[in-house]
Short mmCIF file of C-alpha atoms and ligand atoms in Angstrom, two decimals:
data_model
loop_
_atom_site.label_atom_id
_atom_site.label_comp_id
_atom_site.label_asym_id
_atom_site.label_seq_id
_atom_site.Cartn_x
_atom_site.Cartn_y
_atom_site.Cartn_z
CA MET A 1 -12.29 18.00 -1.12
CA VAL A 2 -9.01 17.43 -3.01
CA GLU A 3 -9.87 16.99 -6.59
CA LEU A 4 -6.50 16.86 -8.12
CA ILE A 5 -3.17 15.58 -6.39
CA ASN A 6 -0.52 18.18 -6.73
CA THR A 7 2.97 16.96 -6.34
CA THR A 8 6.18 18.03 -8.06
CA ASP A 9 8.03 15.18 -10.29
CA SER A 10 11.40 16.76 -10.11
CA VAL A 11 11.98 16.75 -6.40
CA THR A 12 13.27 13.92 -4.01
CA LYS A 13 10.94 11.15 -3.18
CA GLU A 14 10.95 12.24 0.67
CA LYS A 15 9.82 15.86 -0.57
CA LYS A 16 7.21 14.37 -2.78
CA TYR A 17 5.76 12.16 0.19
CA GLN A 18 5.83 15.40 2.14
CA GLU A 19 3.72 17.20 -0.34
CA LEU A 20 1.46 14.26 -0.83
CA LEU A 21 0.67 13.50 2.89
CA PRO A 22 -1.41 16.57 3.72
CA GLN A 23 -3.37 15.89 0.77
CA LEU A 24 -4.22 12.45 1.72
CA LYS A 25 -4.97 13.74 5.19
CA GLU A 26 -7.69 16.02 3.64
CA ILE A 27 -9.22 13.17 1.61
CA ILE A 28 -9.51 10.94 4.65
CA GLU A 29 -10.86 13.56 6.87
CA GLY A 30 -13.32 14.77 4.28
CA GLU A 31 -15.11 11.53 3.96
CA SER A 32 -16.27 8.65 6.41
CA ASP A 33 -16.68 5.75 3.73
CA LEU A 34 -13.66 3.64 4.07
CA VAL A 35 -13.84 2.04 0.71
CA ALA A 36 -14.24 5.49 -0.95
CA ASN A 37 -11.11 6.64 1.06
CA LEU A 38 -9.09 3.53 0.17
CA ALA A 39 -10.04 4.00 -3.68
CA ASN A 40 -8.75 7.47 -3.46
CA LEU A 41 -5.63 6.74 -1.56
CA SER A 42 -4.91 3.99 -4.16
CA SER A 43 -5.18 6.51 -6.91
CA ALA A 44 -3.20 9.30 -5.32
CA LEU A 45 -0.24 7.03 -4.40
CA HIS A 46 -0.15 5.35 -7.97
CA LEU A 47 -0.43 8.51 -10.07
CA SER A 48 1.97 10.77 -7.93
CA MET A 49 4.52 8.25 -6.95
CA HIS A 50 4.34 6.47 -10.26
CA PHE A 51 3.99 3.10 -8.62
CA PHE A 52 3.05 0.35 -10.95
CA TRP A 53 0.38 -1.16 -8.64
CA VAL A 54 -1.14 0.04 -5.56
CA GLY A 55 -3.97 -1.61 -3.51
CA PHE A 56 -5.56 -2.93 -0.44
CA TYR A 57 -6.32 -6.58 0.48
CA SER A 58 -8.92 -6.84 3.48
CA VAL A 59 -9.20 -9.98 5.80
CA LYS A 60 -12.39 -11.72 5.24
CA ASN A 61 -13.18 -15.26 6.32
CA ASN A 62 -9.47 -16.07 7.01
CA GLN A 63 -8.07 -14.72 3.47
CA LEU A 64 -7.05 -11.60 2.12
CA VAL A 65 -9.49 -10.38 -0.30
CA LEU A 66 -8.80 -7.67 -3.17
CA GLY A 67 -10.11 -4.43 -2.41
CA PRO A 68 -9.79 -0.90 -3.99
CA PHE A 69 -6.61 -0.72 -6.12
CA GLN A 70 -4.96 1.03 -9.19
CA GLY A 71 -3.13 -0.73 -11.75
CA SER A 72 -3.53 -4.06 -13.73
CA VAL A 73 -6.08 -6.79 -12.67
CA ALA A 74 -4.75 -8.69 -9.71
CA CYS A 75 -5.22 -11.80 -7.76
CA THR A 76 -8.30 -11.91 -5.86
CA ARG A 77 -7.68 -14.04 -2.75
CA ILE A 78 -4.45 -14.55 -0.84
CA ASP A 79 -4.21 -17.31 2.01
CA PHE A 80 -2.61 -16.67 5.40
CA GLY A 81 1.17 -16.86 5.24
CA LYS A 82 1.11 -16.95 1.32
CA GLY A 83 3.08 -14.54 -0.98
CA VAL A 84 4.46 -11.24 0.18
CA CYS A 85 0.90 -10.10 1.46
CA GLY A 86 0.16 -13.20 3.45
CA LYS A 87 3.61 -13.02 5.07
CA ALA A 88 2.91 -9.39 6.22
CA TRP A 89 -0.36 -10.50 7.68
CA GLU A 90 1.12 -13.66 9.38
CA THR A 91 4.24 -11.86 10.85
CA LYS A 92 2.25 -8.46 11.45
CA GLN A 93 5.58 -6.84 10.14
CA ILE A 94 6.15 -4.74 6.94
CA GLN A 95 7.59 -6.64 4.10
CA MET A 96 9.96 -5.07 1.76
CA VAL A 97 11.23 -7.09 -1.22
CA ASP A 98 14.02 -5.85 -3.32
CA ASP A 99 13.54 -8.75 -5.77
CA VAL A 100 10.24 -10.67 -6.04
CA ASP A 101 11.86 -13.56 -7.91
CA ALA A 102 13.96 -14.18 -4.90
CA PHE A 103 11.12 -14.13 -2.49
CA PRO A 104 9.99 -17.77 -1.74
CA GLY A 105 6.34 -18.14 -2.48
CA HIS A 106 5.81 -14.70 -4.20
CA ILE A 107 2.51 -14.35 -5.84
CA ALA A 108 2.98 -12.93 -9.38
CA CYS A 109 -0.20 -11.10 -10.27
CA SER A 110 1.93 -9.26 -13.02
CA SER A 111 5.09 -10.23 -14.66
CA LEU A 112 6.02 -6.72 -14.84
CA SER A 113 6.13 -6.48 -10.95
CA ARG A 114 10.03 -6.41 -9.89
CA SER A 115 9.88 -5.28 -6.25
CA GLU A 116 7.26 -4.85 -3.49
CA ILE A 117 6.32 -3.36 -0.19
CA VAL A 118 3.49 -4.57 1.96
CA LEU A 119 2.24 -2.85 5.08
CA PRO A 120 0.04 -4.51 7.61
CA ILE A 121 -3.05 -2.30 8.72
CA PHE A 122 -4.25 -2.82 12.36
CA ASN A 123 -7.43 -2.37 14.09
CA SER A 124 -7.72 -1.06 17.72
CA MET A 125 -7.29 -4.69 19.02
CA LYS A 126 -3.84 -4.83 17.11
CA GLU A 127 -5.43 -7.39 14.75
CA VAL A 128 -4.38 -7.18 11.02
CA VAL A 129 -7.53 -6.21 9.09
CA MET A 130 -6.04 -5.19 5.76
CA VAL A 131 -2.68 -4.67 4.01
CA LEU A 132 -1.45 -2.09 1.77
CA ASP A 133 0.34 -3.65 -1.14
CA ILE A 134 2.57 -1.71 -3.46
CA ASP A 135 4.36 -3.17 -6.52
CA SER A 136 7.23 -1.55 -8.67
CA ASP A 137 8.08 -2.37 -12.10
CA LYS A 138 11.87 -1.65 -11.00
CA VAL A 139 13.94 -3.97 -8.83
CA ALA A 140 14.79 -2.50 -5.21
CA ASP A 141 12.64 0.50 -5.72
CA PHE A 142 11.51 0.65 -1.97
CA ASP A 143 13.71 1.97 0.68
CA GLU A 144 13.34 3.48 4.40
CA THR A 145 11.82 6.59 3.14
CA ASP A 146 9.02 4.78 1.57
CA LYS A 147 8.65 2.78 4.69
CA LYS A 148 8.72 6.03 6.71
CA TYR A 149 6.01 7.83 4.83
CA LEU A 150 3.73 4.71 4.01
CA GLN A 151 3.64 4.15 7.71
CA GLN A 152 2.15 7.54 7.85
CA VAL A 153 -0.39 6.74 5.27
CA ILE A 154 -1.61 3.79 7.04
CA ALA A 155 -1.76 5.54 10.24
CA LEU A 156 -4.37 7.82 8.61
CA ILE A 157 -6.43 4.66 7.77
CA GLU A 158 -6.09 3.21 11.17
CA ARG A 159 -7.32 6.17 12.73
CA ALA A 160 -10.54 5.84 10.64
CA ILE A 161 -11.31 2.17 11.37
N1 SME B 201 2.58 -10.13 -5.03
C1 SME B 201 1.64 -10.22 -3.97
C2 SME B 201 0.30 -10.63 -4.53
C3 SME B 201 -0.64 -9.37 -4.91
S1 SME B 201 -0.16 -8.62 -6.26
O1 SME B 201 1.30 -8.00 -6.14
C4 SME B 201 -1.17 -7.25 -6.53
C5 SME B 201 2.18 -11.41 -2.98
O2 SME B 201 3.01 -12.06 -3.28
O3 SME B 201 1.39 -11.38 -2.02
#
């Protein structure tokens, strides 16, 4: 079991994801409990990539309900189609928002959040069962590199559900 995530701060974001991914894989493959794995993934992404907030919302009774996360206290329930998370659920598409203030209906859990990426997570029937939500305290902090590697992170989860 990985006990300490090792990534280098001075390298490019791409290199850092490349260092991180095998360690995330080891975490997931060493444990069968989903909540335990989501908790550790949140921590690893938060601490190594220095994202302001990292967490998961699960679809429960037609709402997204807050799951394991790292960062400040957050909204517990989000309706279908609402906010960036609800939009990712509704459209089944990754949402990348450069400026949360410019996103109609953005749900502000923290005024420090400036940009956001949300990735839908699918079960084997291609239904959205969760989303991975990441917030940054910098405007336009997410790009195609984040999209590429975070898709690999959620593929690890999808394989385990
Ligand atoms: N901003 C999100 C809500 C969740 S928090 O960012 C943790 C949204 O608009 O869906």
